[in-house]
Short mmCIF file of C-alpha atoms and ligand atoms in Angstrom, two decimals:
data_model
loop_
_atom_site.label_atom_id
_atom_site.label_comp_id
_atom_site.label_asym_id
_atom_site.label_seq_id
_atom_site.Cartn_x
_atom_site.Cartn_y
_atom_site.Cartn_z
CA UNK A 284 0.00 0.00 0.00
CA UNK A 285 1.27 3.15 -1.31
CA UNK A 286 0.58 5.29 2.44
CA UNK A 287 1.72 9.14 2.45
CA UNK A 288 4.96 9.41 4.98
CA UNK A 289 3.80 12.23 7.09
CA UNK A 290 2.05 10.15 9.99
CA UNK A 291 2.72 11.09 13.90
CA UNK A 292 1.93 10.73 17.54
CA UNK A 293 -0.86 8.13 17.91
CA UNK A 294 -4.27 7.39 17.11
CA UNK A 295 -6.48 4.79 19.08
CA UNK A 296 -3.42 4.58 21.98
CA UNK A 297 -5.80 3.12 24.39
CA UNK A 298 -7.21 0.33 21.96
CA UNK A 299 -3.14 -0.68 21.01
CA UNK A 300 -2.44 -1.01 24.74
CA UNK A 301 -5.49 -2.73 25.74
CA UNK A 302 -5.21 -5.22 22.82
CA UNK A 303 -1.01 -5.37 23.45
CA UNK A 304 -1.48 -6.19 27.39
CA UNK A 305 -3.49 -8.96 26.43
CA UNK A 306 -1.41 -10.36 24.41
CA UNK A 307 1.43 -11.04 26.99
CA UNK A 308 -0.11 -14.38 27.61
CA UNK A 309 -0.81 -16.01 24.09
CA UNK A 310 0.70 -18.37 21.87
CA UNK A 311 3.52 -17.59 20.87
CA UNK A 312 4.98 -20.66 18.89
CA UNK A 313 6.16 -18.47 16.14
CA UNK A 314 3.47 -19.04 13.56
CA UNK A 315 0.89 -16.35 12.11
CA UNK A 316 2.25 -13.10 13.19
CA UNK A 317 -0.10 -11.45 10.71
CA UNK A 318 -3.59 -13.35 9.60
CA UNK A 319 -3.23 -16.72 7.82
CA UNK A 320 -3.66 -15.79 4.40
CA UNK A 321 -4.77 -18.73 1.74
CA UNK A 322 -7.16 -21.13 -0.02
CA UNK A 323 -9.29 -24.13 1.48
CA UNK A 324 -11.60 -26.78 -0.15
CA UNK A 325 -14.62 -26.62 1.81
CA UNK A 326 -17.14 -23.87 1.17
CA UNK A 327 -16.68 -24.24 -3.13
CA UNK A 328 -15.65 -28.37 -3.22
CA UNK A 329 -17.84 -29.55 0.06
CA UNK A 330 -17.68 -32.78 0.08
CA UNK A 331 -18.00 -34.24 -3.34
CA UNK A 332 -16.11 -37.78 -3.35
CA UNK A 333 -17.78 -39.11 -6.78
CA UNK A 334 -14.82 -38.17 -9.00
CA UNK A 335 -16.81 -39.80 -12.30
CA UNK A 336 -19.52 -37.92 -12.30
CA UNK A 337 -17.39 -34.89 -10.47
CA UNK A 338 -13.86 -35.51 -11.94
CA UNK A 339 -12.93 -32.24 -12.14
CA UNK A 340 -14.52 -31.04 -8.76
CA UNK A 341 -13.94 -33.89 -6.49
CA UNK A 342 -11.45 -34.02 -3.53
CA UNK A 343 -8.84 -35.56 -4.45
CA UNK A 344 -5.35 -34.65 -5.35
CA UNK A 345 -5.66 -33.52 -9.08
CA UNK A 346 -8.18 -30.27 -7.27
CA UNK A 347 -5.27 -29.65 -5.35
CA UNK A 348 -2.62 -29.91 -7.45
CA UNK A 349 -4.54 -27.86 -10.04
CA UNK A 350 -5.85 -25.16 -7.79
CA UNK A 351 -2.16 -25.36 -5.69
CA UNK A 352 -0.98 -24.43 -9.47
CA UNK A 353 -3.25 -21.71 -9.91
CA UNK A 354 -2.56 -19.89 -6.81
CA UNK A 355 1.00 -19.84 -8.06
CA UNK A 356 0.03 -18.34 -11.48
CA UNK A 357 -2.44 -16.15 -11.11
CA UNK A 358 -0.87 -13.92 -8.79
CA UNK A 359 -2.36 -14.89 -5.23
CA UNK A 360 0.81 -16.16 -3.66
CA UNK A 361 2.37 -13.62 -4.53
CA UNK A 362 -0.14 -11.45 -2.62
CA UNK A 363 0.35 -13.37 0.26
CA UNK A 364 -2.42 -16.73 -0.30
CA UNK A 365 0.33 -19.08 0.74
CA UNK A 366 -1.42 -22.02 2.58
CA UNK A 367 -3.01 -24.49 0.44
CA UNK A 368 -5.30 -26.50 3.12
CA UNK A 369 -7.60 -29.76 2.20
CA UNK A 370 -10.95 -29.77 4.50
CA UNK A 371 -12.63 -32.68 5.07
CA UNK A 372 -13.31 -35.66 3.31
CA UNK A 373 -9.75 -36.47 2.05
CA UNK A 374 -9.55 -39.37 4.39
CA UNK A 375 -10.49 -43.35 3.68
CA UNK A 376 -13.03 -44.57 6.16
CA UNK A 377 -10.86 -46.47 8.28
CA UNK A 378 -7.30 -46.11 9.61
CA UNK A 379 -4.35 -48.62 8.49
CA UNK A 380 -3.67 -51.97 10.04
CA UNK A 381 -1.00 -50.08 12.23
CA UNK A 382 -3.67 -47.11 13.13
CA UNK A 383 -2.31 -44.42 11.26
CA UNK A 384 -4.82 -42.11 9.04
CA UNK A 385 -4.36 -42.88 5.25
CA UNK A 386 -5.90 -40.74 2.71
CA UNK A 387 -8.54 -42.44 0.20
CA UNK A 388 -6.46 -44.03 -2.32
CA UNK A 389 -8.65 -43.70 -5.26
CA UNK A 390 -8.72 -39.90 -5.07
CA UNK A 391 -5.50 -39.48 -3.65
CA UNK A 392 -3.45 -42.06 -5.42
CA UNK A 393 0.57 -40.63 -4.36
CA UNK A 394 -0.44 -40.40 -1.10
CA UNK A 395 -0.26 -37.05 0.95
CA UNK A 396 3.92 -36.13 1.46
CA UNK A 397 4.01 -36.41 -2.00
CA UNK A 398 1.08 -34.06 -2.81
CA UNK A 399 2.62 -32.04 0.53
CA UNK A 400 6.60 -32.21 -1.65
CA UNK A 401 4.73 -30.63 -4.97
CA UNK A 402 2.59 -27.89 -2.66
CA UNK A 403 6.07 -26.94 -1.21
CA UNK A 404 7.59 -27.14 -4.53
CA UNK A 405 5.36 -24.20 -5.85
CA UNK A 406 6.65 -22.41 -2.54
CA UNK A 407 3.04 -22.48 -1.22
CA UNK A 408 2.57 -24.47 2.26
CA UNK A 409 0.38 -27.76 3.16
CA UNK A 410 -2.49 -27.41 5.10
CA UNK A 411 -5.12 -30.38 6.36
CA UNK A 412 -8.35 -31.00 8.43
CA UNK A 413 -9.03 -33.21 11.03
CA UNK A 414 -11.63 -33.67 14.20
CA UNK A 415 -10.76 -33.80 17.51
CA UNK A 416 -13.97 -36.59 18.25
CA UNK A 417 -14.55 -40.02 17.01
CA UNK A 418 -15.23 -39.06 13.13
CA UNK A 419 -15.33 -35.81 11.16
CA UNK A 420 -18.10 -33.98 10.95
CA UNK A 421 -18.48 -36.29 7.50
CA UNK A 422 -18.25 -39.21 9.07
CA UNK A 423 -14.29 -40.20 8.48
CA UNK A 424 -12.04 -40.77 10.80
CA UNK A 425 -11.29 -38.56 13.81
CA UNK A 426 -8.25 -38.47 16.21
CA UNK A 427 -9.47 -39.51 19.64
CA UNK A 428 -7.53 -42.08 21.01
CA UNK A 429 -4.79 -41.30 18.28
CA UNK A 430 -3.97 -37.66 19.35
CA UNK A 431 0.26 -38.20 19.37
CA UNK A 432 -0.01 -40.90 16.71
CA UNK A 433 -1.48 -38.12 14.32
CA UNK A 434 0.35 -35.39 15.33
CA UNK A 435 3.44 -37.37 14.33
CA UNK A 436 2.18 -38.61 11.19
CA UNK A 437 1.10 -34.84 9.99
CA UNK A 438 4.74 -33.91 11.20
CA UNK A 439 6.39 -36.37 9.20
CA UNK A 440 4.15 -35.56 5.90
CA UNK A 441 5.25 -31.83 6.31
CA UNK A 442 1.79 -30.67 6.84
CA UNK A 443 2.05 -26.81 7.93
CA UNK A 444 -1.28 -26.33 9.02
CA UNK A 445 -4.20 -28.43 10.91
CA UNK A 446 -7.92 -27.35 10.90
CA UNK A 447 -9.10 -29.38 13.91
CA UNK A 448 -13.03 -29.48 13.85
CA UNK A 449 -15.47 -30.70 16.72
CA UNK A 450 -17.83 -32.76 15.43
CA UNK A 451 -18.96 -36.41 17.41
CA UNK A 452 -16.89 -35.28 20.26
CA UNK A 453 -17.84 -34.39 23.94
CA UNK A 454 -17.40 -30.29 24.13
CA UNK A 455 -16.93 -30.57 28.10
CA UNK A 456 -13.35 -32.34 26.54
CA UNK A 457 -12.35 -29.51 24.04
CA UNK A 458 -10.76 -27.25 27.03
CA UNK A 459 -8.25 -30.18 27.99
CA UNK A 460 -8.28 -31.82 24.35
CA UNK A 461 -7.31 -29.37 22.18
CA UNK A 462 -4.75 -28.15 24.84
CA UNK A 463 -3.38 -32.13 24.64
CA UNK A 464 -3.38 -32.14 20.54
CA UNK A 465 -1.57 -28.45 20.99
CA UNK A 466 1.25 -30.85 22.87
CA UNK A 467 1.80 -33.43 20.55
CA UNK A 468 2.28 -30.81 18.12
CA UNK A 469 4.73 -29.47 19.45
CA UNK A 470 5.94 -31.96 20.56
CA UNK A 471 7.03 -33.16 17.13
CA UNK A 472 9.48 -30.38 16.72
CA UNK A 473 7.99 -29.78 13.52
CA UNK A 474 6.24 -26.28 13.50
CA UNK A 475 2.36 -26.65 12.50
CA UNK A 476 -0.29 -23.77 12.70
CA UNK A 477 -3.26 -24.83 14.44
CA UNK A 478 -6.64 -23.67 13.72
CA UNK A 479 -8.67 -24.67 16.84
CA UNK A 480 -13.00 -25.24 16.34
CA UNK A 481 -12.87 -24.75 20.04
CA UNK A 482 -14.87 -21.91 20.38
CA UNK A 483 -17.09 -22.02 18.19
CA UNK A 484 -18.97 -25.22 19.73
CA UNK A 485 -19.05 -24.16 22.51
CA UNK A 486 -20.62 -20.34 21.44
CA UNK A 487 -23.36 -22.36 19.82
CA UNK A 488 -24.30 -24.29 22.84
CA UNK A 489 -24.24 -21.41 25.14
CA UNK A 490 -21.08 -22.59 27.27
CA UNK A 491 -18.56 -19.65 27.85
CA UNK A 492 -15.71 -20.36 25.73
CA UNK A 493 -12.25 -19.39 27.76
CA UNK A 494 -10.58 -17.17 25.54
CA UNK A 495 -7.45 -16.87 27.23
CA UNK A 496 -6.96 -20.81 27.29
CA UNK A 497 -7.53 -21.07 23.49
CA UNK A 498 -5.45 -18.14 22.55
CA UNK A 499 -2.62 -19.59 24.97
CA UNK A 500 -3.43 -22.94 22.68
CA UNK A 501 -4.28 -22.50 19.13
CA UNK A 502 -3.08 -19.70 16.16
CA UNK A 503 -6.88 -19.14 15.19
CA UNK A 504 -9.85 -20.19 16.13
CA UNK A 505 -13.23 -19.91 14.56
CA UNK A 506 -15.77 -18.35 17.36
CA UNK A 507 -18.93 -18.91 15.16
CA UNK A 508 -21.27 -20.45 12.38
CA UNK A 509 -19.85 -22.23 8.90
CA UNK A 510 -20.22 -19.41 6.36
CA UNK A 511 -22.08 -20.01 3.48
CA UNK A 512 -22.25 -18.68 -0.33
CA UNK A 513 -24.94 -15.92 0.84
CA UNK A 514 -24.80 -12.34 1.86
CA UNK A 515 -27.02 -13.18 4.36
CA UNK A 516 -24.73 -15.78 5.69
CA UNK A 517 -21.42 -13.10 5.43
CA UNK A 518 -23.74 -10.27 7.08
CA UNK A 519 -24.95 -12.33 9.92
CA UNK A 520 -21.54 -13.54 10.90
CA UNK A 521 -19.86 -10.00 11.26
CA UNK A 522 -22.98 -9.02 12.96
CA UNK A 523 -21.95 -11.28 15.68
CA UNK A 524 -18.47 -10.26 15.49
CA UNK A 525 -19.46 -6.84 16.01
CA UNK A 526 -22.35 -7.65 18.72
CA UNK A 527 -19.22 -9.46 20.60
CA UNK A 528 -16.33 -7.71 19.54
CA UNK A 529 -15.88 -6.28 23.32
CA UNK A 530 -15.12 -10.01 24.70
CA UNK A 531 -13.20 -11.04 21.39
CA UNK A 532 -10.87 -8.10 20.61
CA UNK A 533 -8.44 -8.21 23.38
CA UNK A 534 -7.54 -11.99 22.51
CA UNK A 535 -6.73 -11.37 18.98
CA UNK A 536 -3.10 -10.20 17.54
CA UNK A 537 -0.04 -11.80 16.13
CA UNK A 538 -0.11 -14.89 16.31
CA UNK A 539 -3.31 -15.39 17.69
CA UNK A 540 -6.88 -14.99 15.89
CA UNK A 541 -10.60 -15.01 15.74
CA UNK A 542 -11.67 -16.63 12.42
CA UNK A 543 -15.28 -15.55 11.18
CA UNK A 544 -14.28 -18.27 8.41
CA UNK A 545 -13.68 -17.98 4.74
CA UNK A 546 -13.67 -15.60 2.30
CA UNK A 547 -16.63 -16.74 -0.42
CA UNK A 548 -15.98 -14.14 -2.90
CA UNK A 549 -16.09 -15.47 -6.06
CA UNK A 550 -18.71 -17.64 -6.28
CA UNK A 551 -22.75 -17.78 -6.95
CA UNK A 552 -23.82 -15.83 -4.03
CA UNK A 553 -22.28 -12.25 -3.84
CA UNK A 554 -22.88 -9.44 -5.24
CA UNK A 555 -19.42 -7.00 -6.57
CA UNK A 556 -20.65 -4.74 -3.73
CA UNK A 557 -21.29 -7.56 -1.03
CA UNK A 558 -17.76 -8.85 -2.63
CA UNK A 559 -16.49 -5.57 -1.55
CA UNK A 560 -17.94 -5.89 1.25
CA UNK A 561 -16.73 -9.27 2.97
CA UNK A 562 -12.59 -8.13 1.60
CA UNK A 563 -13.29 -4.76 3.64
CA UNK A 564 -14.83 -5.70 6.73
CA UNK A 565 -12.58 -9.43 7.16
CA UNK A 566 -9.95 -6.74 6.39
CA UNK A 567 -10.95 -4.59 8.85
CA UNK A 568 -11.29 -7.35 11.43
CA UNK A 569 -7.74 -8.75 10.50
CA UNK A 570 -9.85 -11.93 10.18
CA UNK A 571 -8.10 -14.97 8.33
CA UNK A 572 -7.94 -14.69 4.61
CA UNK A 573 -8.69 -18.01 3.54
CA UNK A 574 -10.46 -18.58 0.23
CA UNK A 575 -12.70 -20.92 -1.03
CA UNK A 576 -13.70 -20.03 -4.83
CA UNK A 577 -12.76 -22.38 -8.13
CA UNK A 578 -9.53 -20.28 -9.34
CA UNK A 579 -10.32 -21.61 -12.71
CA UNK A 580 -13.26 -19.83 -13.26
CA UNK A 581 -13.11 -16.95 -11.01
CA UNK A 582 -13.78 -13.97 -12.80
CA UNK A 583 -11.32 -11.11 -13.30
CA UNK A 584 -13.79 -8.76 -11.14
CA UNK A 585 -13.41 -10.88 -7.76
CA UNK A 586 -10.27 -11.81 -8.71
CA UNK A 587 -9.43 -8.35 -8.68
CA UNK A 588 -11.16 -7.70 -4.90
CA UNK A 589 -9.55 -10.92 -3.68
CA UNK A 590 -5.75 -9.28 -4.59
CA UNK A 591 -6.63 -5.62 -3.75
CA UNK A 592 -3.11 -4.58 -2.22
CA UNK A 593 -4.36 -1.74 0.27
CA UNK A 594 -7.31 -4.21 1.71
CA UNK A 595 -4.73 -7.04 2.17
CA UNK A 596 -2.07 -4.55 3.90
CA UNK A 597 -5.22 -3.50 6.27
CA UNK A 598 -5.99 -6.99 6.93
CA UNK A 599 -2.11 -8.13 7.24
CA UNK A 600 -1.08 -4.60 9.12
CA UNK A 601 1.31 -6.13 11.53
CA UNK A 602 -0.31 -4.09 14.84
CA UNK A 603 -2.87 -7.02 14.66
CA UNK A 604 -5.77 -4.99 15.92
CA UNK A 605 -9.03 -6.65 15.52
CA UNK A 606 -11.49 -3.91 13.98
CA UNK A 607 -14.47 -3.19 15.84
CA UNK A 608 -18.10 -1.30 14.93
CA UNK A 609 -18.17 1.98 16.34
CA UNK A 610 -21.63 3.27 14.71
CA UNK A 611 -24.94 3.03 13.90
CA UNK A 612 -26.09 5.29 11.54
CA UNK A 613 -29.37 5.81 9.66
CA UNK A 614 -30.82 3.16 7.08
CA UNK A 615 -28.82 0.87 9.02
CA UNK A 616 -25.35 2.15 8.00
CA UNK A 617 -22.59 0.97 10.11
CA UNK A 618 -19.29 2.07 10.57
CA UNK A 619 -16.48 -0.15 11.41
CA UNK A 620 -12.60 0.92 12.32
CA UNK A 621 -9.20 -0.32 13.00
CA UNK A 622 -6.24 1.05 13.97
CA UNK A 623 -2.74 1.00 12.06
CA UNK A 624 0.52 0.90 12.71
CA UNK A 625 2.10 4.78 12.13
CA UNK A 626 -0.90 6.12 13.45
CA UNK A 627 -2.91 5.39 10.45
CA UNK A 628 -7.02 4.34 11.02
CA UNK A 629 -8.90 2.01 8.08
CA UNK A 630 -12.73 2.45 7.99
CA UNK A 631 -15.14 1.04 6.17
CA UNK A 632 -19.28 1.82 5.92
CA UNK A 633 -21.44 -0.47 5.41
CA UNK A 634 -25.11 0.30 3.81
CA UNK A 635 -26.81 -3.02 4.24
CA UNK A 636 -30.24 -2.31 3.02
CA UNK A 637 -32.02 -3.15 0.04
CA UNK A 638 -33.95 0.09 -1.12
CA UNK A 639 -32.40 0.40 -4.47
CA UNK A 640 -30.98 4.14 -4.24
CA UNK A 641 -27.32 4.79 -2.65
CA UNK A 642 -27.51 6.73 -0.01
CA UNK A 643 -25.48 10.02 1.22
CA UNK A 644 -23.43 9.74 5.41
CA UNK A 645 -22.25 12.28 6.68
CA UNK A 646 -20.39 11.56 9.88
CA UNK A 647 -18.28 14.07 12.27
CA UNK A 648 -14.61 13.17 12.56
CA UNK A 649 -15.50 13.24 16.14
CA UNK A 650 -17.64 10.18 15.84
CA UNK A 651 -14.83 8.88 13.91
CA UNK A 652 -12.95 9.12 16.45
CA UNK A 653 -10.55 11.68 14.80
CA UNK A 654 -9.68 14.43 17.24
CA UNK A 655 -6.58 14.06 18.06
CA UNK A 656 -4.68 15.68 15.96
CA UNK A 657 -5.86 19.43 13.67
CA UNK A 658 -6.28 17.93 10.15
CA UNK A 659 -6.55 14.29 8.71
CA UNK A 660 -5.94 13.06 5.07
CA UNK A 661 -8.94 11.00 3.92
CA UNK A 662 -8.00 8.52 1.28
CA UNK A 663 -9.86 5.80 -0.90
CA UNK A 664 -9.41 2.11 0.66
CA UNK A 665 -9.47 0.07 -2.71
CA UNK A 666 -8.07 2.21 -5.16
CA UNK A 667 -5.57 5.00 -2.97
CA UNK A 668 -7.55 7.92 -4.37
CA UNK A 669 -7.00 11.27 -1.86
CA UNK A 670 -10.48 12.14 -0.78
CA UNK A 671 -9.38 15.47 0.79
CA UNK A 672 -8.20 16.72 3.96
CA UNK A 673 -10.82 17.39 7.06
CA UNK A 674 -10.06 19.74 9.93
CA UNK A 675 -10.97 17.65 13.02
CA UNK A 676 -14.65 19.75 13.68
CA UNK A 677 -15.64 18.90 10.01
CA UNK A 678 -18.40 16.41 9.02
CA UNK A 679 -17.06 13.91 6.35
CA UNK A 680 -19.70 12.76 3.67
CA UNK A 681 -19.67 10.00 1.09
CA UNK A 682 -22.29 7.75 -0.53
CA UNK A 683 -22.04 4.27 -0.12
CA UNK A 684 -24.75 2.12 -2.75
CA UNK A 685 -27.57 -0.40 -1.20
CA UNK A 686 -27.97 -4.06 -0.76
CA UNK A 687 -24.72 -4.57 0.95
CA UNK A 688 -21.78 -2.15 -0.65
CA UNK A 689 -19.08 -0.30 1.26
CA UNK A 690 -17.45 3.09 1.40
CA UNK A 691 -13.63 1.90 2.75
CA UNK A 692 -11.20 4.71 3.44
CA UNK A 693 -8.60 5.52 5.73
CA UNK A 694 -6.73 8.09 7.20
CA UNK A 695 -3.78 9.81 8.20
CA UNK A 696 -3.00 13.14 10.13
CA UNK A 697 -2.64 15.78 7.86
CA UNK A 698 0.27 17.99 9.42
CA UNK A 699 2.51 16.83 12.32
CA UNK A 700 0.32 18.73 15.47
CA UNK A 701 -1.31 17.19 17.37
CA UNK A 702 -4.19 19.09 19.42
CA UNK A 703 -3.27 17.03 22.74
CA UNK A 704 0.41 17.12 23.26
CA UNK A 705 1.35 14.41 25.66
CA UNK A 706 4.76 15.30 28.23
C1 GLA B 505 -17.71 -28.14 9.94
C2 GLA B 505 -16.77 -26.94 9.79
C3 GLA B 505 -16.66 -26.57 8.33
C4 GLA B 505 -16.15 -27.75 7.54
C5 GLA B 505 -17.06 -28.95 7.75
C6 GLA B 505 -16.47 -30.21 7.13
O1 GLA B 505 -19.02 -27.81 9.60
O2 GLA B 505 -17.23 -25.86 10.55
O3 GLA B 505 -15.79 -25.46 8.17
O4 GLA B 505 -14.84 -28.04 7.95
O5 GLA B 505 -17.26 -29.21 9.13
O6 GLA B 505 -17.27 -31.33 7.34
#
């Protein structure tokens, strides 16, 4: 992102410390300083095992290898989509004579550390799903009972990154089991990111997840329902990251993160605006990056949102800062903010309602929460553009179009004086 150089003194101080002394405690085994940026099966390819009638769609190791291929060439990696991650149903239904997990042979005839060697090859990293209960949530084959067994077979196939699910499991286990498959990852010596389901079971049957256990335990965690190829379905789940964003925020930073799951941009369900609208508010919430879309038929317009340099330096910004809502405006407008490093602040407003004409905001810097320093720089998120420079009593406008579209911008002080001088 191309950000003017004349940034001082400090915005949002008190959200950077409060999110900073709460991060003392956390993981820290190295892994995801900045938001795990890639591409996973499971919201585009499901669970479609019938390779002749689906041979081209199917989970197997010719999707991966093709779509592995395609992350390389069309530019994503290169943006930062580096983990390549299989969901579920890449297992066979049982476990080998010697109780190790084997894939299903048909679909994945090399087996996985060779599919793992040609992921690497590309320079992308290896990614897999399993389920901390008796099966998947598909029915194949979980890892209770197996917990060190599996942790040193994913270790020895090189896989970077495990999606641990919840399914057929007891969820009074999940605050001492996910701890105990943490161990025997680490134990292995081989360094593995660990997205944790934790949470998000537990949020769904009302039993207070502990937040400072699972970010002491896991690199991500997803707090809350599967997304689905909706707006609905992408609206109602940062609703409920903004309704709890007060009991989430302080456990999310480097290394560390709430996942509101994938980005479905790309598909049958969004709109360009509501596309626009899921890259600028999982930006703004420094939420995981992880996309689920065919890369072979993408078109060039979400291809274009998915790569969008400034919105992936807002997500990736390396203070970590979890956006949060900080209005409610008319016509249901929201307005959602996070803080950057050098001082800078990334907004975006959201018009969610349907009543075909765009409407016109007009919101005081003070509500913005810009009064810190005398004048601010407003600037386009998606494209850079300078919007113009606002004195901090001035009322910013900007229209923002219906049925789920976003104005993103962001700021930057305009001249180095600050109104509060601190001694
Ligand atoms: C659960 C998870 C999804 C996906 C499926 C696979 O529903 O939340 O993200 O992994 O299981 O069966």
């Amino acid at each position: 992102m191309k950000w003017p150089e004349s940034a001082v003194g400090c915005l949002f101080l008190v959200v950077c410390l409060c999110s900073y002394n709460h991060q003392v405690n956390a993981l820290d085994n190295g892994l995801l300083r900045q938001p795990p940026m890639g591409w996973l099966t499971w919201q585009r390819f499901r669970c479609v095992t019938d390779c002749k009638t689906y041979p081209d769609t199917c989970i197997g190791e010719k999707l991966i290898r093709t779509q592995a291929q395609l992350l390389v060439d069309g530019g994503y990696l290169a943006a930062g989509y580096q983990y390549i991650i299989i969901d579920d149903c890449w297992l066979n239904t049982t476990r080998a004579p010697d109780g190790s997990l084997q894939p299903d042979n048909q679909r994945f005839p090399s087996g996985i550390p060779a599919l793992a060697d040609y992921v690497h090859s590309l320079g992308l990293k290896f990614g897999i799903y399993e389920d901390y209960g008796t099966e998947t949530c598909a029915g194949y084959p979980g890892i209770l009972g197996h917990l060190e067994q599996d942790a040193k077979t994913f270790a020895s196939w090189k896989v970077d990154y495990l999606k641990l699910d919840g399914c057929n499991a007891d969820i009074k286990d999940f605050d001492t089991g996910y701890p105990a498959m943490e161990q025997a990852l680490n134990s292995t010596g081989f360094p593995i990111a660990y997205s944790c389901s934790w949470p998000a079971y537990q949020e769904f049957s009302k039993i207070k997840p502990n937040y400072t256990a699972i970010s002491q335990t896991c690199n991500l965690w997803r707090n809350w329902a599967d997304i689905d190829d909706s707006w609905d379905s992408v609206y109602s789940i940062a609703q409920w990251f903004g309704d709890n964003q007060d009991r989430l925020s302080p456990f999310h930073g480097p290394g560390h993160w709430n996942d509101p799951d994938m980005i479905v941009i790309g598909n049958f369900g969004l709109s360009p605006g509501q596309s626009r609208a899921q890259m600028a508010l999982w930006s703004i919430m420094a939420a995981p990056l992880i996309l689920s879309v065919d890369l072979r038929t993408i078109s060039d317009w979400a291809r274009a949102i998915i790569l969008n340099k400034n919105l992936i330096a807002i997500n990736q910004d390396p203070l970590g800062a979890m956006g949060r809502r900080i209005l409610k405006l008319d016509g249901n407008v929201e307005v959602w903010s996070k803080p950057l490093e050098n001082d800078r602040v990334a907004f975006v407003a959201l018009y969610p309602d349907p009543y075909g004409t765009p409407i016109q905001v007009t919101i005081s810097l003070a509500d913005l929460g810009l009064i810190r320093y005398q004048d601010y720089n407003f600037f386009e998120s998606f494209n850079g553009d300078f919007l113009g420079k606002y004195h901090y009593t001035d009322k910013y406008s900007c229209t923002i179009n219906p049925s789920g579209d976003v104005h993103a911008f962001y700021v930057e002080s305009a001249a180095p004086t600050k109104r509060f001088r601190r001694h």
